[in-house]
mmCIF file of C-alpha atoms in Angstrom:
data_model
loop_
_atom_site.group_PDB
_atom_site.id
_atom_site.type_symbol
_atom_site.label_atom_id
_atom_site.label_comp_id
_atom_site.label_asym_id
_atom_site.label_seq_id
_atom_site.Cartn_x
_atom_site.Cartn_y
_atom_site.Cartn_z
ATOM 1 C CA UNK J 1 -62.510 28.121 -8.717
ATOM 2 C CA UNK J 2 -60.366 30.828 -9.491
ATOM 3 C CA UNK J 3 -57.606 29.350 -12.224
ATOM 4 C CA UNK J 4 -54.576 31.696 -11.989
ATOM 5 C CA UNK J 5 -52.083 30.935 -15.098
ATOM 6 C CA UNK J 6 -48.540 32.022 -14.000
ATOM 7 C CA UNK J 7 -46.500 34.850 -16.302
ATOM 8 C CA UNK J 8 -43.411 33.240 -17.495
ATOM 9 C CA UNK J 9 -41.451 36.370 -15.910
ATOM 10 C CA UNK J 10 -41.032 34.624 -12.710
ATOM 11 C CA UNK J 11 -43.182 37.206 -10.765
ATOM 12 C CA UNK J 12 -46.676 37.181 -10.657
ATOM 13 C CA UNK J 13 -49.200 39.826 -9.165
ATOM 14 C CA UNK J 14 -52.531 39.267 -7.562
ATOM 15 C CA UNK J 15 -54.085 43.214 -6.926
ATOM 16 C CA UNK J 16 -57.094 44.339 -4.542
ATOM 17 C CA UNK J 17 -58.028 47.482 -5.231
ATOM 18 C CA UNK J 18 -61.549 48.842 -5.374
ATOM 19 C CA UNK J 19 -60.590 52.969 -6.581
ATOM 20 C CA UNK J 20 -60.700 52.565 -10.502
ATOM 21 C CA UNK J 21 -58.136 55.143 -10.669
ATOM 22 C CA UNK J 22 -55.321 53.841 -8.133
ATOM 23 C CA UNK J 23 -55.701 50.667 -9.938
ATOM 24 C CA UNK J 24 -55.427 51.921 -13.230
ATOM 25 C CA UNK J 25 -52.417 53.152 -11.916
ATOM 26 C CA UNK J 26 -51.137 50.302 -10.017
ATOM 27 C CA UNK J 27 -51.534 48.235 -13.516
ATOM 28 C CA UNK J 28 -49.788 50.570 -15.902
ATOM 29 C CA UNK J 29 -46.883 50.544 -13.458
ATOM 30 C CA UNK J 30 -46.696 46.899 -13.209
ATOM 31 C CA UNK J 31 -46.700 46.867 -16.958
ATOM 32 C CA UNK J 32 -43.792 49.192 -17.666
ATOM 33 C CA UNK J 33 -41.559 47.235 -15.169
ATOM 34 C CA UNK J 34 -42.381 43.890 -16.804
ATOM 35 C CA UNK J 35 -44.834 42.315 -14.059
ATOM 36 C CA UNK J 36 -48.587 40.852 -15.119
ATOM 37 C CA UNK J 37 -51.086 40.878 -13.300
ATOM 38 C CA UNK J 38 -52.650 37.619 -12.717
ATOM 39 C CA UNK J 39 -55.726 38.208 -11.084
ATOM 40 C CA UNK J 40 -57.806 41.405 -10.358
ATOM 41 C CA UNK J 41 -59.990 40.888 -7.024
ATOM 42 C CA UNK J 42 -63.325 42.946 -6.613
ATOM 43 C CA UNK J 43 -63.693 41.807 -3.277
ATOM 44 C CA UNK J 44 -61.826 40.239 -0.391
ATOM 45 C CA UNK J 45 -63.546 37.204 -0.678
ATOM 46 C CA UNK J 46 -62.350 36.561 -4.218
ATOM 47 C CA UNK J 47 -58.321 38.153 -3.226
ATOM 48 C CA UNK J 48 -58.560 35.647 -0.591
ATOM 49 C CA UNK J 49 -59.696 32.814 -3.429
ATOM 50 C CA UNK J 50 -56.538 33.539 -6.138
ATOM 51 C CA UNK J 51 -54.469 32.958 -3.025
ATOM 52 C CA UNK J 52 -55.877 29.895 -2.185
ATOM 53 C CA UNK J 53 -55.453 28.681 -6.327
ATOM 54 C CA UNK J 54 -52.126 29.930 -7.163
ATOM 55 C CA UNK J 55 -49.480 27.914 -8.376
ATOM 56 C CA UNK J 56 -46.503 27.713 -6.553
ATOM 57 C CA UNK J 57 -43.982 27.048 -9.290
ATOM 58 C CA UNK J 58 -40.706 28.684 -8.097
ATOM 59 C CA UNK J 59 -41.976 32.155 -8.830
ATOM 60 C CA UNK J 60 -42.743 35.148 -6.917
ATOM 61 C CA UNK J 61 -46.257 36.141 -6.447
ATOM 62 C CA UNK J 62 -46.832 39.562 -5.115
ATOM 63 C CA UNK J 63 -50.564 40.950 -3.498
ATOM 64 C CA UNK J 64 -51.149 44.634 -3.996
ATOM 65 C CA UNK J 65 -54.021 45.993 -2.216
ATOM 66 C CA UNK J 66 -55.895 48.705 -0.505
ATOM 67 C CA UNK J 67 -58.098 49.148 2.246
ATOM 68 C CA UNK J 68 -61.368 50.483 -0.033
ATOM 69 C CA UNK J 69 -61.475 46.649 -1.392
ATOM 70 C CA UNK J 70 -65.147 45.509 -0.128
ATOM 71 C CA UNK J 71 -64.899 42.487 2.264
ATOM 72 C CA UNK J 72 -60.924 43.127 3.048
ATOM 73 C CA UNK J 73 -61.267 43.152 6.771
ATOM 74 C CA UNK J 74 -62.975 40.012 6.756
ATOM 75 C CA UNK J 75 -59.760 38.105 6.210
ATOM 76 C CA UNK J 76 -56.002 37.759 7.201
ATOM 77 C CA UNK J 77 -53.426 38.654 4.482
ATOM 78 C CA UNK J 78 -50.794 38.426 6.898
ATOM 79 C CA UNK J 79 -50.602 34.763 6.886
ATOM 80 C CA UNK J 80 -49.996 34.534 3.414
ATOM 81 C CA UNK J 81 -46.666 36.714 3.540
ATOM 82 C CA UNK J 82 -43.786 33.791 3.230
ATOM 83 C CA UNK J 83 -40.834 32.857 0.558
ATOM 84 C CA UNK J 84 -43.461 32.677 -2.701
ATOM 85 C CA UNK J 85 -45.562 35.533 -1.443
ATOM 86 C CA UNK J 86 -44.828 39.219 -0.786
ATOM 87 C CA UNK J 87 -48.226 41.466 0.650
ATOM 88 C CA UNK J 88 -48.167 45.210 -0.223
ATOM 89 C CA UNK J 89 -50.805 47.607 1.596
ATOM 90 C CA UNK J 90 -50.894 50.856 -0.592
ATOM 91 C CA UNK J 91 -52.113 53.764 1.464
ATOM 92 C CA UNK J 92 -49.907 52.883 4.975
ATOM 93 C CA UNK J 93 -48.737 55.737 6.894
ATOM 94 C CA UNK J 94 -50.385 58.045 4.829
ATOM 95 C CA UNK J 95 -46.963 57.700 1.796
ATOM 96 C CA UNK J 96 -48.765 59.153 -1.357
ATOM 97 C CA UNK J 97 -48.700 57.043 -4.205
ATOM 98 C CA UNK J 98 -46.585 58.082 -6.916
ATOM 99 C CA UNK J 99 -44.204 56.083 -9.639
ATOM 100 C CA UNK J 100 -41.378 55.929 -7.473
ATOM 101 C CA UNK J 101 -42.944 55.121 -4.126
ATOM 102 C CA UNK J 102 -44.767 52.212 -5.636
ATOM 103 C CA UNK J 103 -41.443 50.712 -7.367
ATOM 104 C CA UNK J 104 -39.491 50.808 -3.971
ATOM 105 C CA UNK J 105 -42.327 49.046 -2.229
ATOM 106 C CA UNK J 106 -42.722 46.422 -4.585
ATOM 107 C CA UNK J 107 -38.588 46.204 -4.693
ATOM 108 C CA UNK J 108 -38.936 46.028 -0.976
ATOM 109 C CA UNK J 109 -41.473 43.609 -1.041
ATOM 110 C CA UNK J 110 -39.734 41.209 -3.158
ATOM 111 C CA UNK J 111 -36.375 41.718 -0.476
ATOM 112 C CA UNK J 112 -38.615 41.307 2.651
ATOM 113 C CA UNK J 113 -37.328 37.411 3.015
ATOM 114 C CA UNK J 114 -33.871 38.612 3.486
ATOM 115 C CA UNK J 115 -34.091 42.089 5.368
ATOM 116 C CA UNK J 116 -36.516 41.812 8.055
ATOM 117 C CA UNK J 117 -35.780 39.767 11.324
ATOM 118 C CA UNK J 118 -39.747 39.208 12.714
ATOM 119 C CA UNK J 119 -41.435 35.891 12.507
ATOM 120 C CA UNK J 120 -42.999 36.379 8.794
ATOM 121 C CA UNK J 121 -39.190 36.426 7.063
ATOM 122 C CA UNK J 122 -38.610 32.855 6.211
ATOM 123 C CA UNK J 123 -34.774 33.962 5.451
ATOM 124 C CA UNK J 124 -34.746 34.378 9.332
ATOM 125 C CA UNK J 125 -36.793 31.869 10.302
ATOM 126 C CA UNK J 126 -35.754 29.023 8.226
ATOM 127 C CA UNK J 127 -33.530 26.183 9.755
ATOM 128 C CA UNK J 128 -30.036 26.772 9.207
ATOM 129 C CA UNK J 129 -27.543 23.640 8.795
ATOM 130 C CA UNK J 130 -24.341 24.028 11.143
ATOM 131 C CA UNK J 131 -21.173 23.544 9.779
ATOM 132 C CA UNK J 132 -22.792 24.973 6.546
ATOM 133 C CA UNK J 133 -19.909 28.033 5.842
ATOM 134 C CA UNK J 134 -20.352 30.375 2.657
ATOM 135 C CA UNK J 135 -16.909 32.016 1.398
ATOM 136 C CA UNK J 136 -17.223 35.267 -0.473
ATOM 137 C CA UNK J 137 -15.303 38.368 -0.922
ATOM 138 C CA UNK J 138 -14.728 41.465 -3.233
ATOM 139 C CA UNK J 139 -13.479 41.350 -6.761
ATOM 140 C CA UNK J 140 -9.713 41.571 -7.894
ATOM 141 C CA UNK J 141 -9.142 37.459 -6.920
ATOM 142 C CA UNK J 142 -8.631 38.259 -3.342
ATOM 143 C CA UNK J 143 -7.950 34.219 -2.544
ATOM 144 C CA UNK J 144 -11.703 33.161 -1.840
ATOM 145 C CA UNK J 145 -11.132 30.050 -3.694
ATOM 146 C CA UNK J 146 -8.010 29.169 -1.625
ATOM 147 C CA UNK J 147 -9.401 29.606 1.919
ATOM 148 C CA UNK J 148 -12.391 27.751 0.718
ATOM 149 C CA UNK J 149 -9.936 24.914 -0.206
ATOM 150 C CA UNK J 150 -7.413 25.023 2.579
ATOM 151 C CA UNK J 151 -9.894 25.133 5.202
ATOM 152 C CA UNK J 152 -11.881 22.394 3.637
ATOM 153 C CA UNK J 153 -9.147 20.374 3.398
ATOM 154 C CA UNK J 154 -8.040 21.118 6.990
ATOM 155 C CA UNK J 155 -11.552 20.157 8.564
ATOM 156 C CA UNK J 156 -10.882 16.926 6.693
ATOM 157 C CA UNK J 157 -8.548 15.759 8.832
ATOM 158 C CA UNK J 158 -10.719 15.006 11.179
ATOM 159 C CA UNK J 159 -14.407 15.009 9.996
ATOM 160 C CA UNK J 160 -16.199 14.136 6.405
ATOM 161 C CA UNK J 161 -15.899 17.262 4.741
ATOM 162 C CA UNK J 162 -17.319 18.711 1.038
ATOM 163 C CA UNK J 163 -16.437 21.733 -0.559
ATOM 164 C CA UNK J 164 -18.513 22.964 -3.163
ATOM 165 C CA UNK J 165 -17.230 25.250 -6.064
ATOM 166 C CA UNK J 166 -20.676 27.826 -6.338
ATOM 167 C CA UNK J 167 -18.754 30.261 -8.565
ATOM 168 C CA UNK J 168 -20.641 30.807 -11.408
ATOM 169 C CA UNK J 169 -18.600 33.338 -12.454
ATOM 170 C CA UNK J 170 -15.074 31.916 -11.952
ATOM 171 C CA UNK J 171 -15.103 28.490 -11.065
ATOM 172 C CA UNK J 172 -11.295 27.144 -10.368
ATOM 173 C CA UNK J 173 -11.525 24.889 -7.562
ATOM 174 C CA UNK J 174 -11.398 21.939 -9.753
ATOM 175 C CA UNK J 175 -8.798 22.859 -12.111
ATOM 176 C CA UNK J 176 -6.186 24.163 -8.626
ATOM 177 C CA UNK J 177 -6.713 20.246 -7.503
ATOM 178 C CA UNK J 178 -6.014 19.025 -10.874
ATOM 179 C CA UNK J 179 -9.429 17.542 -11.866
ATOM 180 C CA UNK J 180 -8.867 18.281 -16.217
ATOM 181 C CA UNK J 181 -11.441 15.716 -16.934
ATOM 182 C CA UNK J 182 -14.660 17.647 -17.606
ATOM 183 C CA UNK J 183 -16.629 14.704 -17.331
ATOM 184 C CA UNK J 184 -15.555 14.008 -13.482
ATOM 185 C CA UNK J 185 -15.591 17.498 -12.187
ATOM 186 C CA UNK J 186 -18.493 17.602 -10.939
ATOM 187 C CA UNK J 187 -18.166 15.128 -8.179
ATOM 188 C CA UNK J 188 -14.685 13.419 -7.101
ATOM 189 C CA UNK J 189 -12.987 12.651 -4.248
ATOM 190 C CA UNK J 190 -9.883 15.248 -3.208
ATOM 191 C CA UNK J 191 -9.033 12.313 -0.027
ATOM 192 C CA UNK J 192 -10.418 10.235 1.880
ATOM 193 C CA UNK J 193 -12.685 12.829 3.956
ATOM 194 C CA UNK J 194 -13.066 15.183 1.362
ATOM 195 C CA UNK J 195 -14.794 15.502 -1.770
ATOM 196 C CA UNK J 196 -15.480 18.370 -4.154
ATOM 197 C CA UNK J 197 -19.025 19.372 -5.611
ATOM 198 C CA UNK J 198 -19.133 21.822 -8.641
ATOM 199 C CA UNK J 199 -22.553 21.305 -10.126
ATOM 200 C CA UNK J 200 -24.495 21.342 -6.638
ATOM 201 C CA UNK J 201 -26.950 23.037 -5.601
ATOM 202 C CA UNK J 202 -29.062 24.047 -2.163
ATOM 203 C CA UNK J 203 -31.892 22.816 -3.358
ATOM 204 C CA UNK J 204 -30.873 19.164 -4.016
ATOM 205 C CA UNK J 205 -31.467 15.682 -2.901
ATOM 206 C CA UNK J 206 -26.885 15.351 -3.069
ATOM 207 C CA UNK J 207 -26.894 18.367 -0.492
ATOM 208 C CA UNK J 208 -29.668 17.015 1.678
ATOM 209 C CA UNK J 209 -27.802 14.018 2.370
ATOM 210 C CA UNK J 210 -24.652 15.608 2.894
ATOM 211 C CA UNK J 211 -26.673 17.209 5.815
ATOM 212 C CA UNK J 212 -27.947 14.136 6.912
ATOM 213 C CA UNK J 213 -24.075 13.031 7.043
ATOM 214 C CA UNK J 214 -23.255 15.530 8.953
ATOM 215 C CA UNK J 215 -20.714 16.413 6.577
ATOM 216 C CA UNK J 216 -18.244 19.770 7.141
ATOM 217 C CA UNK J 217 -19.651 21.814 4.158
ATOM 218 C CA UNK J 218 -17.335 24.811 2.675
ATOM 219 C CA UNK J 219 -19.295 26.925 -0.391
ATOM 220 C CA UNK J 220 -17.088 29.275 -2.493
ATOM 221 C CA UNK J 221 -20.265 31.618 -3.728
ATOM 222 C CA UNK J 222 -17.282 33.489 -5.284
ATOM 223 C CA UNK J 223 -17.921 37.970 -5.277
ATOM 224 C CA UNK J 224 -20.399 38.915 -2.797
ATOM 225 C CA UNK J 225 -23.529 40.879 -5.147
ATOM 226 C CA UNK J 226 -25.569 43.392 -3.052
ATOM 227 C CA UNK J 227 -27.774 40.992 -1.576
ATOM 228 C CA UNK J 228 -31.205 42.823 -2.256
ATOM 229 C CA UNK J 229 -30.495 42.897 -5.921
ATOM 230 C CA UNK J 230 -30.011 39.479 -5.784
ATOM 231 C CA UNK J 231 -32.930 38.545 -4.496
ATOM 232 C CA UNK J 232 -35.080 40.060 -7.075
ATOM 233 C CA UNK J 233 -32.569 39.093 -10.018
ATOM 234 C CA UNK J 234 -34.204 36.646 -11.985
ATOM 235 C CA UNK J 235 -31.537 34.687 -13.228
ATOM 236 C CA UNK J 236 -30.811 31.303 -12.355
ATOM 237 C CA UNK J 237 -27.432 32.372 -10.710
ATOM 238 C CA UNK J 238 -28.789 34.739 -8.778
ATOM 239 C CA UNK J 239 -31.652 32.063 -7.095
ATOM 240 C CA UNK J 240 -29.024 30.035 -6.393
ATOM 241 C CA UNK J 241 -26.933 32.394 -4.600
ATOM 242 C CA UNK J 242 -30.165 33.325 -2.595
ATOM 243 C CA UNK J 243 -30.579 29.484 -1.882
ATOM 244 C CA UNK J 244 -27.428 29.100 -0.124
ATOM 245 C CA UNK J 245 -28.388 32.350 1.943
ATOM 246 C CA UNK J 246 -31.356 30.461 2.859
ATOM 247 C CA UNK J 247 -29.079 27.955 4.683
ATOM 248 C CA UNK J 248 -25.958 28.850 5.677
ATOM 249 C CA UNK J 249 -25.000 29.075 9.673
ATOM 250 C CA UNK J 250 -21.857 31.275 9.014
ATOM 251 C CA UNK J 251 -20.200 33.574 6.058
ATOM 252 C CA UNK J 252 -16.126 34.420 5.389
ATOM 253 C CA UNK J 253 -15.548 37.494 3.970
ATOM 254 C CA UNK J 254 -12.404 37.564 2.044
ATOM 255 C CA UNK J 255 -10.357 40.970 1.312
ATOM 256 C CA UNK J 256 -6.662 41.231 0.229
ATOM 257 C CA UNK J 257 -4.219 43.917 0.793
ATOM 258 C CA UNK J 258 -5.180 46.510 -1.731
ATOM 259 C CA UNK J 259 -7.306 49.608 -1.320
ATOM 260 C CA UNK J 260 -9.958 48.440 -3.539
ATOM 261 C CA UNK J 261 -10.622 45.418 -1.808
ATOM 262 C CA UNK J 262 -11.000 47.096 1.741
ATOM 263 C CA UNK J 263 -13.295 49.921 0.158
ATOM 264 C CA UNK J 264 -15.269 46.947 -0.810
ATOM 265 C CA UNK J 265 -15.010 45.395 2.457
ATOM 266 C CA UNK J 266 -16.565 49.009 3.637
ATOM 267 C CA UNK J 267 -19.147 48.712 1.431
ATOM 268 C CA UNK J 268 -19.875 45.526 2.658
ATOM 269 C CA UNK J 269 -20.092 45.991 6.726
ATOM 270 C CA UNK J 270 -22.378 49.167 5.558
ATOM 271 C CA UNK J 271 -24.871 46.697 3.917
ATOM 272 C CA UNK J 272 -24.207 44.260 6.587
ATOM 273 C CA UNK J 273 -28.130 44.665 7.809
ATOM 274 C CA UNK J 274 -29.388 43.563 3.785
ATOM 275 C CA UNK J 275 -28.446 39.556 5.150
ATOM 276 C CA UNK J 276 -30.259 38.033 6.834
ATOM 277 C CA UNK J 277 -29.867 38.529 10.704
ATOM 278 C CA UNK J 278 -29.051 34.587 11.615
ATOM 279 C CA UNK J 279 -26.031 34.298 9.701
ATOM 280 C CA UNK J 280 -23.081 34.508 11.748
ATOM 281 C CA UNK J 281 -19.905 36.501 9.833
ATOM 282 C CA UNK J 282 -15.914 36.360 10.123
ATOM 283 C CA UNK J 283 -13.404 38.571 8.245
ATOM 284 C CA UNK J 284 -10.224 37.886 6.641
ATOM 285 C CA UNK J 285 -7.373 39.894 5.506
ATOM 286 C CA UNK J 286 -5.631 37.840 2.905
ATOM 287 C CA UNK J 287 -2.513 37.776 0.843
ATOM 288 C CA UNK J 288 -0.716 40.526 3.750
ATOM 289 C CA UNK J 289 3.192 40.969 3.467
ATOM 290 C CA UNK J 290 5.233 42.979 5.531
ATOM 291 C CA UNK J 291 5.953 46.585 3.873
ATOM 292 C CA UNK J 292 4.582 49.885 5.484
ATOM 293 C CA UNK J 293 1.636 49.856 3.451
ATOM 294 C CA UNK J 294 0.308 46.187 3.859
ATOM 295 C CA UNK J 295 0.680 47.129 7.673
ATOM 296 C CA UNK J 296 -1.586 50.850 7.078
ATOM 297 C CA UNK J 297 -4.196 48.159 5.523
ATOM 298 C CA UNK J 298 -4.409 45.776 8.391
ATOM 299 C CA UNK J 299 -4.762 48.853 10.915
ATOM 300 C CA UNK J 300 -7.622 49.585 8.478
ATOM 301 C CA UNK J 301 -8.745 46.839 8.327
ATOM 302 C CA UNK J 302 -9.001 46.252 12.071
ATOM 303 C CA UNK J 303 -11.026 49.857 12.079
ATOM 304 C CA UNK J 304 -13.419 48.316 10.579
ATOM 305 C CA UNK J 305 -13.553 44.445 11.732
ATOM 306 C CA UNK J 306 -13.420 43.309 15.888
ATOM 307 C CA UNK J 307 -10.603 41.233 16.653
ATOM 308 C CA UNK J 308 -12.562 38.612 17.338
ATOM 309 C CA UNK J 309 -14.137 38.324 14.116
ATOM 310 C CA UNK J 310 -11.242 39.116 12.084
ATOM 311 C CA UNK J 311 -8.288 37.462 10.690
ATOM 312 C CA UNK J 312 -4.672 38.446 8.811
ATOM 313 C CA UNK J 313 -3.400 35.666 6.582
ATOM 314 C CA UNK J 314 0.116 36.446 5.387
ATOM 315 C CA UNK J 315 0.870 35.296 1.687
ATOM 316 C CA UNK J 316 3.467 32.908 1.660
ATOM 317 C CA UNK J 317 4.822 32.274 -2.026
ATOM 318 C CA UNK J 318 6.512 29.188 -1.683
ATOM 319 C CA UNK J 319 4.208 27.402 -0.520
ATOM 320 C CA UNK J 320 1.314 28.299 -2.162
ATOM 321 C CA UNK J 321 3.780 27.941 -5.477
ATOM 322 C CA UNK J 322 4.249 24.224 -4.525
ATOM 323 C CA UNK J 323 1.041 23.611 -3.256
ATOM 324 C CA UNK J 324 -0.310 24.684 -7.617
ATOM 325 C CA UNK J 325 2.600 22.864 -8.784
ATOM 326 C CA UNK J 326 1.732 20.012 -7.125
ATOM 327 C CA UNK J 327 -2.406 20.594 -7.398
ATOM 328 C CA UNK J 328 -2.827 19.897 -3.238
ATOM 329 C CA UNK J 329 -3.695 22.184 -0.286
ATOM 330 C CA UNK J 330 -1.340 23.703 1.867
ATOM 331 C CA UNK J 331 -0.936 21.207 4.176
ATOM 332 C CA UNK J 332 0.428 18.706 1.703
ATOM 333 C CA UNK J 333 3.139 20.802 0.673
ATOM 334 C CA UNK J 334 3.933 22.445 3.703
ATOM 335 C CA UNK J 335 2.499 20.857 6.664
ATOM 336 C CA UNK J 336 4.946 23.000 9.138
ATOM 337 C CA UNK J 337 4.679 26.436 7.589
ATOM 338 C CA UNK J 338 3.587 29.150 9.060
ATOM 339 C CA UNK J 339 0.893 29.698 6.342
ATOM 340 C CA UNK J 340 -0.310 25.858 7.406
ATOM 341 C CA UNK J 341 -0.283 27.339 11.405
ATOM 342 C CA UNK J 342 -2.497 29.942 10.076
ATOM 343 C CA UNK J 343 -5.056 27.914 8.216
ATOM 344 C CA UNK J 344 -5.483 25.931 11.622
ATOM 345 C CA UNK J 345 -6.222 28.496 13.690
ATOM 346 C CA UNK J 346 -8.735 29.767 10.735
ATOM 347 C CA UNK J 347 -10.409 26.344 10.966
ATOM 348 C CA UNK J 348 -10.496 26.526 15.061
ATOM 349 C CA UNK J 349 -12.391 30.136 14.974
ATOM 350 C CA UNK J 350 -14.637 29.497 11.911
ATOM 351 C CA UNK J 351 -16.372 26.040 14.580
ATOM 352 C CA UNK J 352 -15.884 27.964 17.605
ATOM 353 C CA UNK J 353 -18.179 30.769 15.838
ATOM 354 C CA UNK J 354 -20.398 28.159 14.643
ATOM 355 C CA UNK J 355 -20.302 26.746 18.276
#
C-alpha cells in the first residue's frame, strides 16, 4: 500500500510522468511555488494506487500527468476530479510546456470547482440551501452590514430567521444591535424570530440545523475578493468564504453612490462568470440622495444592472440615526418610512428570485 504523508501547505501533488526531463521540470516548478510532491507514479497502475491512499484532510491534492506514463490508458482519471482533487493533463492541445503555462494550469486547476458549469464541478453541482442569501459589496462601507440586518430583520416578521456576521474583516453587526458583551456575541437572540451568529461557519453542525429548521438565513461575507484567488488562498478566511459559495442559492451585491464603488461594481459583473453558475444575483444601489450626480450614478448604474435585478435604496438619515441610537433595525424606529417601504419590497424580490 502506497502511504502518502500530506505537506502541511494545504496542497498536495501526486505526478505521472514517464519523460525524465518534463518531470524534472514539472518538480522544480512545484518547488519554487511552494507545492511537494507527494508521490511520483512510474506507472498508471501505481498513479491510480496514491489516489486510492490519500488522505483527505481538508487539503488540495492535485494529479499532474502525461500521456507517455506506461499503463495510463488503462484507467479513468476523470472520476477522481471533485472538491479535494484537481487532474492536470500536460501535453493537451498541443500548449508547449513552459514556466508560465504550467503555473496557470495548476492555478486553473485549483479554481476548476468554482468556474466550470459541467457535471465534474462540485461548486455547480453541490446542493444549494434556499433561502440561504450571501451579502457582499465593494469597499468604502457601502451599507452591506445594514441590508444584511434590515432584511433579516424584515423576513423575521414572518418566518425564523438568522443572520450571520461572516466579516472577517469588519465585523459590526453585533456591536449596531448593541450586543457589548464579548462573551454573548457569538450567539443571541435580536427577537423572537431572529437571532444573530458571528462565530459560524458553513461547515458546522449550528448551520446544518438551521437548514433543517428551515430557517431564513442572511450572511454578511463583507467585500467581495476575486473569487479565483480565493479559492486557492490558503488562509482560513479565505476557505470559509469559499464554503459559503459552496451553498448559497442567491448573492446581494451592495454599491453606494460614489464612483469608486460602481467601478467596482464593473469590475464585478466583468468577473461575474468566476462564481459559480447556480448562484442566483441581485444588485443594489445604496445610500442614493437626490442631487444631479447621485441621479448620473443610478443611470449608471442601471447601464450596467437589468431592472429586474437591480435596486436604488435612498439614504434616509433620520432614521437610520435613530435606528444606531437606539441599536434596532429600521423597522423599529421607523416602521412607516419610506426607507422601511423600501426594505419590504427588497425582502419581496430577494424570495421571489429565490422562488
Amino acid at each position: 500500500m502506497v502511504n502518502l504523508n500530506t505537506s502541511k501547505s494545504g496542497i498536495n501533488v501526486i505526478t505521472g510522468i514517464a519523460n525524465p526531463e518534463r518531470e524534472s521540470f514539472v518538480a522544480r516548478t512545484l518547488f519554487e511555488s511552494g507545492k511537494n510532491i507527494i508521490s511520483r507514479a512510474i506507472s498508471g497502475e501505481e498513479l491510480m494506487a496514491a489516489l486510492k491512499n490519500r488522505v483527505l484532510d481538508g487539503t488540495r491534492w492535485i494529479v499532474i500527468f502525461a500521456k507517455d506514463l506506461p499503463g495510463i490508458n488503462a484507467i479513468e482519471l476523470g472520476k477522481w476530479n471533485d472538491s479535494e482533487t484537481s487532474i492536470i493533463e500536460l501535453g493537451v492541445g498541443g500548449v508547449p510546456l513552459d514556466l508560465n503555462s504550467l503555473n496557470e494550469l495548476i492555478a486553473r486547476s485549483l479554481r476548476n470547482p468554482l468556474l466550470h458549469s459541467n457535471s465534474a464541478a462540485p461548486f455547480n453541482t453541490s446542493p444549494r440551501y434556499r433561502s440561504l442569501v450571501g451579502v457582499i459589496g465593494s469597499a468604502g462601507a457601502p451599507g452591506r452590514t445594514s441590508i444584511a440586518m434590515n432584511l433579516a430583520a424584515e423576513s423575521s416578521q414572518k418566518h425564523e430567521t438568522a443572520i450571520v456576521d461572516a466579516d472577517n474583516v469588519a465585523p459590526a453587526m453585533a456591536l449596531l444591535l448593541g450586543q457589548s458583551d464579548e462573551k454573548l456575541r457569538n450567539e443571541f437572540k435580536v427577537s423572537a424570530k431572529l437571532s444573530l451568529y458571528t462565530d459560524l461557519s458553513a461547515t458546522n453542525e449550528k448551520f446544518q440545523a438551521l437548514i433543517d429548521l428551515n430557517s431564513k438565513i442572511y450572511v454578511d461575507l463583507g467585500v467581495m475578493p476575486k473569487i479565483s484567488d480565493a479559492i486557492i488562498d490558503r488562509r482560513k478566511s479565505a476557505q470559509e468564504f469559499a464554503h459559503w459559495f459552496e451553498k448559497l442559492s442567491a448573492i446581494i451585491y451592495v454599491a453606494n453612490s460614489e464612483e469608486y464603488s460602481i467601478r467596482a461594481l464593473e469590475r464585478f459583473i466583468d468577473n461575474r462568470a468566476d462564481l459559480p453558475k447556480n448562484i442566483k444575483d441581485f444588485y443594489i444601489l445604496n445610500k442614493s440622495g437626490t442631487s444631479r450626480r447621485h441621479k448620473a450614478i443610478e443611470r449608471r448604474f442601471f447601464d450596467l444592472v437589468p431592472l429586474d435585478l437591480g435596486m436604488v435604496i435612498p439614504y434616509d438619515y433620520s432614521s437610520f440615526d435613530r435606528a444606531q441610537t437606539n441599536c434596532s433595525p429600521i423597522h423599529g424606529v421607523a416602521p412607516r418610512s419610506a426607507i422601511r417601504k423600501s426594505f419590504v419590497e427588497l425582502l419581496a424580490r430577494i424570495e421571489n428570485l429565490e422562488a
